[in-house]
């Protein structure tokens, strides 16, 4: 009888410690909420280069658009390390995750203004960021951020463009005046 009560006391003590430990342990998500950090898990990234090209990193498809024929889709492969680096650099942009669409407006002397569009998809939402390499953002409040987004887009397009299958793809024949 004494032995059984000792086992019960030990079992109850173990359960109490387990429950106490679980209630004290903060999850990473709770820490993010408490510190005000909101890091969204990126599910996919797509870059559209004006009306000529599309880089879909999620599906690994590079699309070339033409004026008078159907688009050409080319499959490419990014390693796990390359994808992680892309997502890491995307997070480092520190974009406002609550905004569905961001348009960087600058001094754009060239018409038409040709935008690079960055689409970021997460489990909860998607975000569309438009920036133009032909615009001057130096005298705008968001000029530094626009430059960072443009650098990221150029880095990703260079990364994908370095793949042999993308190098072998035809060039778009869309002409911009």
PDB file of N, CA and C in Angstrom, residues 90-133:
ATOM      1  N   UNK A  90      14.867  37.815 -49.172  1.00  0.00           N
ATOM      2  CA  UNK A  90      13.531  38.417 -49.262  1.00  0.00           C
ATOM      3  C   UNK A  90      13.079  38.907 -47.887  1.00  0.00           C
ATOM      4  N   UNK A  91      13.295  38.081 -46.858  1.00  0.00           N
ATOM      5  CA  UNK A  91      12.959  38.500 -45.497  1.00  0.00           C
ATOM      6  C   UNK A  91      13.753  39.726 -45.077  1.00  0.00           C
ATOM      7  N   UNK A  92      15.009  39.817 -45.535  1.00  0.00           N
ATOM      8  CA  UNK A  92      15.865  40.937 -45.131  1.00  0.00           C
ATOM      9  C   UNK A  92      15.368  42.271 -45.701  1.00  0.00           C
ATOM     10  N   UNK A  93      14.473  42.224 -46.696  1.00  0.00           N
ATOM     11  CA  UNK A  93      13.900  43.459 -47.232  1.00  0.00           C
ATOM     12  C   UNK A  93      13.014  44.158 -46.206  1.00  0.00           C
ATOM     13  N   UNK A  94      12.509  43.379 -45.236  1.00  0.00           N
ATOM     14  CA  UNK A  94      11.649  43.909 -44.172  1.00  0.00           C
ATOM     15  C   UNK A  94      10.487  44.726 -44.740  1.00  0.00           C
ATOM     16  N   UNK A  95       9.769  44.090 -45.645  1.00  0.00           N
ATOM     17  CA  UNK A  95       8.596  44.735 -46.231  1.00  0.00           C
ATOM     18  C   UNK A  95       7.440  44.675 -45.249  1.00  0.00           C
ATOM     19  N   UNK A  96       6.543  45.611 -45.347  1.00  0.00           N
ATOM     20  CA  UNK A  96       5.367  45.624 -44.487  1.00  0.00           C
ATOM     21  C   UNK A  96       4.450  44.483 -44.911  1.00  0.00           C
ATOM     22  N   UNK A  97       4.351  43.454 -44.071  1.00  0.00           N
ATOM     23  CA  UNK A  97       3.568  42.264 -44.415  1.00  0.00           C
ATOM     24  C   UNK A  97       2.067  42.500 -44.410  1.00  0.00           C
ATOM     25  N   UNK A  98       1.629  43.626 -43.861  1.00  0.00           N
ATOM     26  CA  UNK A  98       0.190  43.898 -43.792  1.00  0.00           C
ATOM     27  C   UNK A  98      -0.332  44.563 -45.056  1.00  0.00           C
ATOM     28  N   UNK A  99       0.555  44.943 -45.944  1.00  0.00           N
ATOM     29  CA  UNK A  99       0.170  45.644 -47.164  1.00  0.00           C
ATOM     30  C   UNK A  99       0.076  44.652 -48.315  1.00  0.00           C
ATOM     31  N   UNK A 100      -1.064  44.635 -48.985  1.00  0.00           N
ATOM     32  CA  UNK A 100      -1.277  43.712 -50.108  1.00  0.00           C
ATOM     33  C   UNK A 100      -0.506  44.137 -51.353  1.00  0.00           C
ATOM     34  N   UNK A 101      -0.376  45.451 -51.555  1.00  0.00           N
ATOM     35  CA  UNK A 101       0.294  45.950 -52.752  1.00  0.00           C
ATOM     36  C   UNK A 101       1.129  47.178 -52.393  1.00  0.00           C
ATOM     37  N   UNK A 102       2.367  47.175 -52.893  1.00  0.00           N
ATOM     38  CA  UNK A 102       3.261  48.311 -52.701  1.00  0.00           C
ATOM     39  C   UNK A 102       3.710  48.767 -54.086  1.00  0.00           C
ATOM     40  N   UNK A 103       3.461  50.039 -54.387  1.00  0.00           N
ATOM     41  CA  UNK A 103       3.910  50.629 -55.649  1.00  0.00           C
ATOM     42  C   UNK A 103       4.908  51.724 -55.308  1.00  0.00           C
ATOM     43  N   UNK A 104       6.138  51.542 -55.742  1.00  0.00           N
ATOM     44  CA  UNK A 104       7.144  52.572 -55.524  1.00  0.00           C
ATOM     45  C   UNK A 104       7.025  53.577 -56.653  1.00  0.00           C
ATOM     46  N   UNK A 105       6.683  54.794 -56.295  1.00  0.00           N
ATOM     47  CA  UNK A 105       6.532  55.864 -57.279  1.00  0.00           C
ATOM     48  C   UNK A 105       7.748  56.767 -57.216  1.00  0.00           C
ATOM     49  N   UNK A 106       8.358  56.958 -58.346  1.00  0.00           N
ATOM     50  CA  UNK A 106       9.527  57.831 -58.420  1.00  0.00           C
ATOM     51  C   UNK A 106       9.411  58.737 -59.612  1.00  0.00           C
ATOM     52  N   UNK A 107      10.495  59.403 -59.924  1.00  0.00           N
ATOM     53  CA  UNK A 107      10.560  60.257 -61.102  1.00  0.00           C
ATOM     54  C   UNK A 107      10.871  59.344 -62.289  1.00  0.00           C
ATOM     55  N   UNK A 108       9.881  59.130 -63.149  1.00  0.00           N
ATOM     56  CA  UNK A 108      10.015  58.193 -64.269  1.00  0.00           C
ATOM     57  C   UNK A 108       9.950  58.955 -65.590  1.00  0.00           C
ATOM     58  N   UNK A 109      11.098  59.382 -66.115  1.00  0.00           N
ATOM     59  CA  UNK A 109      11.104  60.180 -67.345  1.00  0.00           C
ATOM     60  C   UNK A 109      10.782  59.362 -68.592  1.00  0.00           C
ATOM     61  N   UNK A 110      11.031  58.068 -68.553  1.00  0.00           N
ATOM     62  CA  UNK A 110      10.781  57.228 -69.727  1.00  0.00           C
ATOM     63  C   UNK A 110       9.346  56.728 -69.732  1.00  0.00           C
ATOM     64  N   UNK A 111       8.733  56.831 -70.899  1.00  0.00           N
ATOM     65  CA  UNK A 111       7.381  56.296 -71.058  1.00  0.00           C
ATOM     66  C   UNK A 111       7.420  55.230 -72.136  1.00  0.00           C
ATOM     67  N   UNK A 112       6.769  54.137 -72.011  1.00  0.00           N
ATOM     68  CA  UNK A 112       6.019  53.753 -70.818  1.00  0.00           C
ATOM     69  C   UNK A 112       6.968  53.329 -69.697  1.00  0.00           C
ATOM     70  N   UNK A 113       6.475  53.432 -68.487  1.00  0.00           N
ATOM     71  CA  UNK A 113       7.251  52.976 -67.338  1.00  0.00           C
ATOM     72  C   UNK A 113       7.143  51.456 -67.286  1.00  0.00           C
ATOM     73  N   UNK A 114       8.284  50.806 -67.302  1.00  0.00           N
ATOM     74  CA  UNK A 114       8.318  49.343 -67.296  1.00  0.00           C
ATOM     75  C   UNK A 114       8.603  48.862 -65.882  1.00  0.00           C
ATOM     76  N   UNK A 115       7.613  48.187 -65.332  1.00  0.00           N
ATOM     77  CA  UNK A 115       7.728  47.750 -63.942  1.00  0.00           C
ATOM     78  C   UNK A 115       8.241  46.324 -63.814  1.00  0.00           C
ATOM     79  N   UNK A 116       9.009  46.124 -62.761  1.00  0.00           N
ATOM     80  CA  UNK A 116       9.369  44.794 -62.288  1.00  0.00           C
ATOM     81  C   UNK A 116       8.386  44.528 -61.153  1.00  0.00           C
ATOM     82  N   UNK A 117       7.732  43.391 -61.187  1.00  0.00           N
ATOM     83  CA  UNK A 117       6.759  43.071 -60.158  1.00  0.00           C
ATOM     84  C   UNK A 117       7.236  41.869 -59.366  1.00  0.00           C
ATOM     85  N   UNK A 118       7.291  42.047 -58.067  1.00  0.00           N
ATOM     86  CA  UNK A 118       7.686  40.988 -57.155  1.00  0.00           C
ATOM     87  C   UNK A 118       6.440  40.513 -56.429  1.00  0.00           C
ATOM     88  N   UNK A 119       6.096  39.241 -56.612  1.00  0.00           N
ATOM     89  CA  UNK A 119       4.940  38.655 -55.931  1.00  0.00           C
ATOM     90  C   UNK A 119       5.460  37.703 -54.857  1.00  0.00           C
ATOM     91  N   UNK A 120       5.050  37.940 -53.624  1.00  0.00           N
ATOM     92  CA  UNK A 120       5.473  37.100 -52.505  1.00  0.00           C
ATOM     93  C   UNK A 120       4.232  36.441 -51.927  1.00  0.00           C
ATOM     94  N   UNK A 121       4.250  35.112 -51.888  1.00  0.00           N
ATOM     95  CA  UNK A 121       3.108  34.366 -51.355  1.00  0.00           C
ATOM     96  C   UNK A 121       3.481  33.721 -50.029  1.00  0.00           C
ATOM     97  N   UNK A 122       2.563  33.837 -49.081  1.00  0.00           N
ATOM     98  CA  UNK A 122       2.709  33.145 -47.804  1.00  0.00           C
ATOM     99  C   UNK A 122       1.446  32.313 -47.599  1.00  0.00           C
ATOM    100  N   UNK A 123       1.403  31.589 -46.502  1.00  0.00           N
ATOM    101  CA  UNK A 123       0.225  30.760 -46.224  1.00  0.00           C
ATOM    102  C   UNK A 123      -1.014  31.629 -45.993  1.00  0.00           C
ATOM    103  N   UNK A 124      -0.810  32.837 -45.440  1.00  0.00           N
ATOM    104  CA  UNK A 124      -1.941  33.695 -45.092  1.00  0.00           C
ATOM    105  C   UNK A 124      -2.358  34.658 -46.193  1.00  0.00           C
ATOM    106  N   UNK A 125      -1.395  35.092 -47.013  1.00  0.00           N
ATOM    107  CA  UNK A 125      -1.729  36.143 -47.969  1.00  0.00           C
ATOM    108  C   UNK A 125      -0.694  36.193 -49.090  1.00  0.00           C
ATOM    109  N   UNK A 126      -0.868  37.183 -49.938  1.00  0.00           N
ATOM    110  CA  UNK A 126       0.129  37.442 -50.975  1.00  0.00           C
ATOM    111  C   UNK A 126       0.361  38.946 -51.030  1.00  0.00           C
ATOM    112  N   UNK A 127       1.511  39.307 -51.531  1.00  0.00           N
ATOM    113  CA  UNK A 127       1.885  40.711 -51.602  1.00  0.00           C
ATOM    114  C   UNK A 127       2.493  40.989 -52.969  1.00  0.00           C
ATOM    115  N   UNK A 128       2.139  42.133 -53.543  1.00  0.00           N
ATOM    116  CA  UNK A 128       2.619  42.527 -54.869  1.00  0.00           C
ATOM    117  C   UNK A 128       3.384  43.835 -54.725  1.00  0.00           C
ATOM    118  N   UNK A 129       4.654  43.819 -55.156  1.00  0.00           N
ATOM    119  CA  UNK A 129       5.500  45.002 -55.068  1.00  0.00           C
ATOM    120  C   UNK A 129       5.928  45.384 -56.482  1.00  0.00           C
ATOM    121  N   UNK A 130       5.670  46.647 -56.865  1.00  0.00           N
ATOM    122  CA  UNK A 130       6.038  47.111 -58.203  1.00  0.00           C
ATOM    123  C   UNK A 130       7.089  48.201 -58.092  1.00  0.00           C
ATOM    124  N   UNK A 131       8.154  48.029 -58.896  1.00  0.00           N
ATOM    125  CA  UNK A 131       9.246  48.995 -58.921  1.00  0.00           C
ATOM    126  C   UNK A 131       9.781  49.046 -60.347  1.00  0.00           C
ATOM    127  N   UNK A 132      10.309  50.184 -60.751  1.00  0.00           N
ATOM    128  CA  UNK A 132      10.841  50.308 -62.104  1.00  0.00           C
ATOM    129  C   UNK A 132      12.317  50.666 -62.065  1.00  0.00           C
ATOM    130  N   UNK A 133      13.092  49.985 -62.880  1.00  0.00           N
ATOM    131  CA  UNK A 133      14.524  50.276 -62.943  1.00  0.00           C
ATOM    132  C   UNK A 133      14.794  51.579 -63.696  1.00  0.00           C
TER     133      UNK A 133
END
